[in-house]
Coordinates of C-alpha atoms and ligand atoms in Angstrom, one line a residue:
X1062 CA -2.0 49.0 -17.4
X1063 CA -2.4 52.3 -17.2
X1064 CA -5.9 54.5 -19.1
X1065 CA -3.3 56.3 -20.7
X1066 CA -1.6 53.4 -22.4
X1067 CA -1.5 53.1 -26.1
X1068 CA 0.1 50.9 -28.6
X1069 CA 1.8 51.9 -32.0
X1070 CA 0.7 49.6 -34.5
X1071 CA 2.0 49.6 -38.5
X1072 CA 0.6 47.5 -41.3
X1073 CA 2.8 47.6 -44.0
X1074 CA 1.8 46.6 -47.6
X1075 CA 3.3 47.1 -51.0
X1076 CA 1.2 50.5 -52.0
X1077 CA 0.6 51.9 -48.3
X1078 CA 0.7 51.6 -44.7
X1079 CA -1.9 51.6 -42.6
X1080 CA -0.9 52.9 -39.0
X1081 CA -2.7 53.3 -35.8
X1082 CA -2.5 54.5 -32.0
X1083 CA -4.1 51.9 -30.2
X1084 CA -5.5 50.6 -26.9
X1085 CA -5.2 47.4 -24.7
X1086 CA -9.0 47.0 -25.4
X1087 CA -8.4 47.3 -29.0
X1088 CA -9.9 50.5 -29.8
X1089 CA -8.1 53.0 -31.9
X1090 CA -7.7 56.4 -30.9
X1091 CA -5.8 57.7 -34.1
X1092 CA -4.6 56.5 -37.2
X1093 CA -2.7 57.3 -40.1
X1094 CA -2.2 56.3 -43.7
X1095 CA 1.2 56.5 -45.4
X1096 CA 2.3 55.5 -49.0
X1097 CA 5.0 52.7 -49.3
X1098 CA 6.7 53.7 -52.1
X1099 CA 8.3 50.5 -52.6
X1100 CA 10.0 51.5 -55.3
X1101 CA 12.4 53.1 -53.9
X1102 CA 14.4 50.5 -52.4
X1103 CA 14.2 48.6 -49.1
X1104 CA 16.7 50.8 -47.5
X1105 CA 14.3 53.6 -47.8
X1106 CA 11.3 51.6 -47.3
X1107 CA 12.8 50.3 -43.6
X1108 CA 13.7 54.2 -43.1
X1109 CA 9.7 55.7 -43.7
X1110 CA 8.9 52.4 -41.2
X1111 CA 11.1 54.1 -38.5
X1112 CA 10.1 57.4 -38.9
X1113 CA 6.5 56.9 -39.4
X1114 CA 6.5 54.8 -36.0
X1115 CA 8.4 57.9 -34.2
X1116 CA 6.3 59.9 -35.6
X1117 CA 3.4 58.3 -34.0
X1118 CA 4.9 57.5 -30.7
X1119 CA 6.1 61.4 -30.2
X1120 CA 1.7 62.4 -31.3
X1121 CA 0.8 59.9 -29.0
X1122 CA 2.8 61.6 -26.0
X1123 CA 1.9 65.0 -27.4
X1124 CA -2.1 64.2 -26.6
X1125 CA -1.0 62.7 -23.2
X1126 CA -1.0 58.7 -23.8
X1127 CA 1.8 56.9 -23.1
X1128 CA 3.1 54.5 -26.0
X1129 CA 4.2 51.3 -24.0
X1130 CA 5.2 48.9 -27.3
X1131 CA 5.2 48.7 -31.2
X1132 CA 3.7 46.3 -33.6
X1133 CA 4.8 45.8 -37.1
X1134 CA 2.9 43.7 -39.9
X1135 CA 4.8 43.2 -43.3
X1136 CA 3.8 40.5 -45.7
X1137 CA 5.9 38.0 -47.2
X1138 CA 7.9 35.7 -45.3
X1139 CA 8.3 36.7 -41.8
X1140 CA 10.6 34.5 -38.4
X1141 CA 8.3 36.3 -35.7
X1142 CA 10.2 34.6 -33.1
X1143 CA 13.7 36.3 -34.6
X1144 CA 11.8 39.5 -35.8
X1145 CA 13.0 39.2 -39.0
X1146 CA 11.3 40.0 -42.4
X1147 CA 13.0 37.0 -44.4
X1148 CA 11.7 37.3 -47.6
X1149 CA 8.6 39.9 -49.5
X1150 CA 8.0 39.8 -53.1
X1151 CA 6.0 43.6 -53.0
X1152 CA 8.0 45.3 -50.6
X1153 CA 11.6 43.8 -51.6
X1154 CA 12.5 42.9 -47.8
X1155 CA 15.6 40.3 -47.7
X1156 CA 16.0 39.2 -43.9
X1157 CA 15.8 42.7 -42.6
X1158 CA 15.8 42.7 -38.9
X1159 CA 12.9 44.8 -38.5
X1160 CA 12.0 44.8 -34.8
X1161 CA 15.4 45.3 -33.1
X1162 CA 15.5 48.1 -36.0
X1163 CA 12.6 49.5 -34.7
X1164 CA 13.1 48.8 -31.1
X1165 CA 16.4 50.3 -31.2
X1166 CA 14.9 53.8 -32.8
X1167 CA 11.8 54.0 -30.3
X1168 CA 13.2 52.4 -27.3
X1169 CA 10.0 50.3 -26.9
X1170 CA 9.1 46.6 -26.8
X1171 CA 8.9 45.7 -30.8
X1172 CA 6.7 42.9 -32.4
X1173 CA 7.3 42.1 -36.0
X1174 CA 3.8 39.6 -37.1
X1175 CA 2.9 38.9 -40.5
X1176 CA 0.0 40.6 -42.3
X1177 CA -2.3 37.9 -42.9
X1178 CA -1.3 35.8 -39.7
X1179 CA -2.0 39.5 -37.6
X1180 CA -5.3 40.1 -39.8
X1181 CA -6.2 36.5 -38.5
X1182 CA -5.2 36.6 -35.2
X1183 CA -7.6 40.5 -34.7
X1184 CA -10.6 38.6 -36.7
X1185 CA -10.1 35.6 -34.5
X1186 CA -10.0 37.7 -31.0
X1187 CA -12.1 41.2 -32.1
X1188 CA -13.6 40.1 -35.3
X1189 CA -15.7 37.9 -37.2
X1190 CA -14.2 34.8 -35.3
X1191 CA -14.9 36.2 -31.5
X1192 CA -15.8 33.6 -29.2
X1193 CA -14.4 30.5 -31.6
X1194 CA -11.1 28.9 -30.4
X1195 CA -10.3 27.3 -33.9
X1196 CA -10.5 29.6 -36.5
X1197 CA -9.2 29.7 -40.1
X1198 CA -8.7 32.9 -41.8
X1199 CA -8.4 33.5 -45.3
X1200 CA -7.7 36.7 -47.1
X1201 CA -8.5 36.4 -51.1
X1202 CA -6.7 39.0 -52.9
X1203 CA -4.5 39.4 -55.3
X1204 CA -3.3 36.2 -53.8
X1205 CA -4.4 33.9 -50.8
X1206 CA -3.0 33.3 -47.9
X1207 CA -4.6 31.9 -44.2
X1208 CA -3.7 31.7 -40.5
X1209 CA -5.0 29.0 -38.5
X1210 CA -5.6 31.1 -35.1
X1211 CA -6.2 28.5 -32.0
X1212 CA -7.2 30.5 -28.6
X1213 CA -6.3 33.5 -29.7
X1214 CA -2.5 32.6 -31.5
X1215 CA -1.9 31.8 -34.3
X1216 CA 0.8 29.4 -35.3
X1217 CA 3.9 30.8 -37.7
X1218 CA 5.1 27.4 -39.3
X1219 CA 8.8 26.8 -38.4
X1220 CA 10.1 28.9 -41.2
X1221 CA 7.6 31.9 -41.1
X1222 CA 5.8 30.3 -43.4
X1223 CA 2.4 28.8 -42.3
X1224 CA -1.2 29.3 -44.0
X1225 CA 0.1 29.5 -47.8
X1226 CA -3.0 27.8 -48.6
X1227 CA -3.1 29.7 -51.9
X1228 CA -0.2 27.3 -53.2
X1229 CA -2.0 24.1 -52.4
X1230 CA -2.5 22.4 -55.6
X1231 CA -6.1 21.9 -56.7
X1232 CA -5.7 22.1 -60.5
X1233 CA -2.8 19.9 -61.3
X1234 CA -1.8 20.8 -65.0
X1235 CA -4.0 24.0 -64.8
X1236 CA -2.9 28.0 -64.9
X1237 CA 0.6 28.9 -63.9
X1238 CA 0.8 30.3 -60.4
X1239 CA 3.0 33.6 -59.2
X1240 CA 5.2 30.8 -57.4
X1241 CA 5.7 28.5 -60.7
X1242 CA 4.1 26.1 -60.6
X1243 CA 0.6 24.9 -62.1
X1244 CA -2.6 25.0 -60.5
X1245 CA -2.2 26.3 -57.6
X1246 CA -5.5 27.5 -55.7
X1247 CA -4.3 31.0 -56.1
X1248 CA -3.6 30.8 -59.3
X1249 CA -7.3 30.0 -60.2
X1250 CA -9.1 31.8 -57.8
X1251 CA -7.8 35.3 -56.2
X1252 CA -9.5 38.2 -57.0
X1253 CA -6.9 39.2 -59.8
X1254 CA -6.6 35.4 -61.1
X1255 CA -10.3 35.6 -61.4
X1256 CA -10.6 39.0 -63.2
X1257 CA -7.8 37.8 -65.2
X1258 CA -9.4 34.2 -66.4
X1259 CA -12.2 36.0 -67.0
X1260 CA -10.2 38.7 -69.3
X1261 CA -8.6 35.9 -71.0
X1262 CA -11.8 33.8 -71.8
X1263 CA -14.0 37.1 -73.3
X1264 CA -11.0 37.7 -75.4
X1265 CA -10.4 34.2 -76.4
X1266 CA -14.1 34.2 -77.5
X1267 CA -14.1 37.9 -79.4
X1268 CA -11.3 37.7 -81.5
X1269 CA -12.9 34.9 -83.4
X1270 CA -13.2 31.3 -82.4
X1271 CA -14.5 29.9 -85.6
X1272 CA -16.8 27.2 -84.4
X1273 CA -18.5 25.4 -87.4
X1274 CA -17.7 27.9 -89.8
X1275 CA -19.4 30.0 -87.8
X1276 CA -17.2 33.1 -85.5
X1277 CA -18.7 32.9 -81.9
X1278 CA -18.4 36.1 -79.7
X1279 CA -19.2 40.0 -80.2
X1280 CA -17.1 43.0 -80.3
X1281 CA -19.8 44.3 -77.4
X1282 CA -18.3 42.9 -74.6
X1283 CA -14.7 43.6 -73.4
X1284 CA -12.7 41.4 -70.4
X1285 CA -10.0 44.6 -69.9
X1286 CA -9.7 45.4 -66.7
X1287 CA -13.0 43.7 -65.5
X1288 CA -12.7 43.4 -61.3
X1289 CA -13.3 40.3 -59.7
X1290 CA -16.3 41.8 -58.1
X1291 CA -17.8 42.7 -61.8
X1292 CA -17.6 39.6 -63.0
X1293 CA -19.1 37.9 -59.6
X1294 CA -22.1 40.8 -60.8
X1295 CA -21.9 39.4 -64.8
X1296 CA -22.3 36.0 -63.2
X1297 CA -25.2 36.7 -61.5
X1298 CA -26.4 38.7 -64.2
X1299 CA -26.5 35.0 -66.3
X1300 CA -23.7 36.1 -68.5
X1301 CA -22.0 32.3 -69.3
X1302 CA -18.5 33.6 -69.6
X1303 CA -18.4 35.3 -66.2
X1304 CA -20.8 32.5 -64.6
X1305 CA -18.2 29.8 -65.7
X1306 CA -15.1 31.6 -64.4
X1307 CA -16.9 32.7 -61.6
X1308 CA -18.3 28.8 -60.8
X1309 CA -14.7 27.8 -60.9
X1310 CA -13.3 29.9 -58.5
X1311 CA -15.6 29.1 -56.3
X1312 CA -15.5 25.2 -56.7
X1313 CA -11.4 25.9 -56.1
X1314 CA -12.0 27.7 -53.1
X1315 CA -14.2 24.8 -51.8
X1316 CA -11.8 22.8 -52.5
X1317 CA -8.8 25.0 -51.1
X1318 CA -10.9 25.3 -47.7
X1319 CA -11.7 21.8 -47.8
X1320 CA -8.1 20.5 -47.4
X1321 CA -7.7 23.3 -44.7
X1322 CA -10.6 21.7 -42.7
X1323 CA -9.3 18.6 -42.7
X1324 CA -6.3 19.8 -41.5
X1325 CA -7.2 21.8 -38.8
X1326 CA -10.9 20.9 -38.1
X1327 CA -11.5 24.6 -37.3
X1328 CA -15.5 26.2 -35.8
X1329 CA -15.2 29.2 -38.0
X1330 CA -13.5 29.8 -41.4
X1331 CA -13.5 34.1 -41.7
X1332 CA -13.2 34.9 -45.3
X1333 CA -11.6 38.3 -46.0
X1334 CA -9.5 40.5 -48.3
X1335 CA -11.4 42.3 -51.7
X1336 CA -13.0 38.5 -52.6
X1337 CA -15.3 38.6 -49.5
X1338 CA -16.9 41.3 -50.8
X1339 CA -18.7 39.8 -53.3
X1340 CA -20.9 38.9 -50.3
X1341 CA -24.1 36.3 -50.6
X1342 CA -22.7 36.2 -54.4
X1343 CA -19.6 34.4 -52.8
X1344 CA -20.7 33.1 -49.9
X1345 CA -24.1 31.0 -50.8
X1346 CA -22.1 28.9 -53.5
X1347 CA -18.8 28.6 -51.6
X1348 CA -21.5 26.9 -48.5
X1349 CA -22.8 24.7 -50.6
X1350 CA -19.6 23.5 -52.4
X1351 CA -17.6 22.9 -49.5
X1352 CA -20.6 20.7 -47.7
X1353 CA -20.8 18.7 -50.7
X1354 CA -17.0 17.8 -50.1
X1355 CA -17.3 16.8 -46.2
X1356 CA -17.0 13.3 -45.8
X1357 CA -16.8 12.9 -41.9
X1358 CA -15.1 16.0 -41.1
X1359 CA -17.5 18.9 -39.4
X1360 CA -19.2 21.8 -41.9
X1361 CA -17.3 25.3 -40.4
X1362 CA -19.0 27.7 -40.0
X1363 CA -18.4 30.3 -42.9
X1364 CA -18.5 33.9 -42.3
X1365 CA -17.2 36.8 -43.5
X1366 CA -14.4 39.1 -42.2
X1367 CA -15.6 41.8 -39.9
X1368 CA -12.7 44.3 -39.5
X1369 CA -12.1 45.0 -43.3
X1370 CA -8.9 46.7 -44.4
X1371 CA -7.7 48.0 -40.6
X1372 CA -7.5 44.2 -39.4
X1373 CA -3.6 43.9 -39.8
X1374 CA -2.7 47.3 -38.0
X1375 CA -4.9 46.1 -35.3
X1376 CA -3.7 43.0 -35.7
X1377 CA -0.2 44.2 -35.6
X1378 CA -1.4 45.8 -32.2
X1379 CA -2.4 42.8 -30.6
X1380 CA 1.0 41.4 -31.4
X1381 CA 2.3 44.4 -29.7
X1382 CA 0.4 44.1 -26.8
X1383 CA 0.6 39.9 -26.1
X1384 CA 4.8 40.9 -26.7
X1385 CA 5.0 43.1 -23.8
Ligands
ZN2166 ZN1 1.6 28.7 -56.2

């Protein structure tokens, strides 16, 4: 490889795209942000992909680097080997073939990953999971999804659908999940499940559950548009409403990661997306829960995600480069 090599790496989510110039050694020597206007249709979406990866190829030649391959991340449902997005509720992809798309426009060798598998596979290599071959990684959003990374790959499923972990079922009977079902893991504790539960609970309790005679609740406190970080700060605070809610997302996720340890026995479990910021507030109870459910399997070590938001571009880089 040459000093002057560079890959162009894309991140493509349902608001924006994160995009990058980047090097072998995974440093990024310029990047760009894009909106994805999804919206618009996935015609125009796959057209904005194209050009915004032109675009960055032709500003990496103008400053003298030389872009030798491309790496797309889009989430959803994604065949890596076929390079085909399959399926994506937030971007409206419907088996698009995305890399011989894009490797067709920029003449150059064209990975198409998926963004939580790439996001796994930078925090597993660069990131929070460096120097662990068995890593799980978990991104807690506004919905949850994992890649189980082993030596530095991580494995797609044979339909492009691997590490759904959100959907396994932890509360049978309980809230209705995006997918349709009940009690999925998801469903009771992604960031926006959380802030949600919480909204639902402070409203069930203001507008007047008559207990005894008596009506519980105040007017003070409102649940609308509460974040899943403000109620992990009411919780700490001792409010009980936000405590509860917060207590049971956490005793899901436990339970969520415990089923993923026992199926992949992994070192290092790398929690990431707007969830892990919640920090000692997450992490101390989430510990604790999950040791209390190890029989005879190993306690992973439980970390939080290193890379923040830039870990699918880069990850998407990585893709590009191991494609090559
Ligand atoms: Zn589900």
């Amino acid at each position: 490889m040459s000093p002057a090599d560079v890959v162009v790496a894309l991140d493509v989510g349902g608001t924006g795209m994160k995009c990058a110039l980047v090097r072998p050694d995974g440093t990024a020597v310029h990047t760009e942000r894009h909106p994805t206007d999804a919206g618009r249709g996935p015609d125009a979406v796959i057209e904005t992909i194209l050009d915004v990866a032109d675009g960055l190829a032709g500003k990496a030649r103008a400053d003298g680097l030389d872009p030798v391959a491309l790496g797309i991340a889009v989430p959803g449902v994604v065949d890596e080997p076929a390079g085909v997005a399959v399926w994506s509720a937030n971007v409206g992809f419907r088996d698009v073939p995305l890399r011989d798309l894009a490797a067709a426009r920029l003449g150059l060798p064209t990975a198409l990953g998926h963004d939580v598998r790439v996001g796994g596979l930078a925090e597993a290599r660069l990131g929070a999971g460096r120097g662990t071959g068995h890593v799980l990684f978990v991104a807690v959003g506004t919905g949850i999804a994992a890649a189980h990374v082993v030596d530095g790959s991580a494995a797609t499923g044979a339909h492009g659908a691997a590490g759904e972990i959100g959907h396994i079922l932890v509360r049978p009977g309980g809230p209705r999940c995006g997918c349709g079902r009940d009690g999925c893991l998801e469903a009771v504790a992604s960031a926006s499940a959380i802030a949600r539960r919480y909204s639902e609970a402070l409203d069930a309790a203001t507008t007047g559950t008559v207990t005894g005679g008596v009506v519980t609740g105040g007017t003070e406190k409102t649940g609308a548009a509460v974040s899943a970080a403000e109620v992990a700060d009411r919780a700490a605070a001792g409010e009980a409403v936000a405590a509860r809610v917060w207590a049971e997302a956490v005793e899901a996720l436990a339970d969520g990661l415990a089923t993923g340890q026992a199926l992949f026995d992994v070192q290092t479990v790398v929690v990431g997306g707007g969830l892990a910021q919640a920090g000692p507030r997450l992490f101390d109870p989430l510990r604790a829960a999950l040791r209390e459910r190890m029989t005879f399997h190993r306690q992973p070590r439980l970390v939080a995600a290193a890379l923040g938001d830039g870990a699918g571009c880069l990850g998407a880089a990585l893709l590009a480069l191991d494609a090559r």
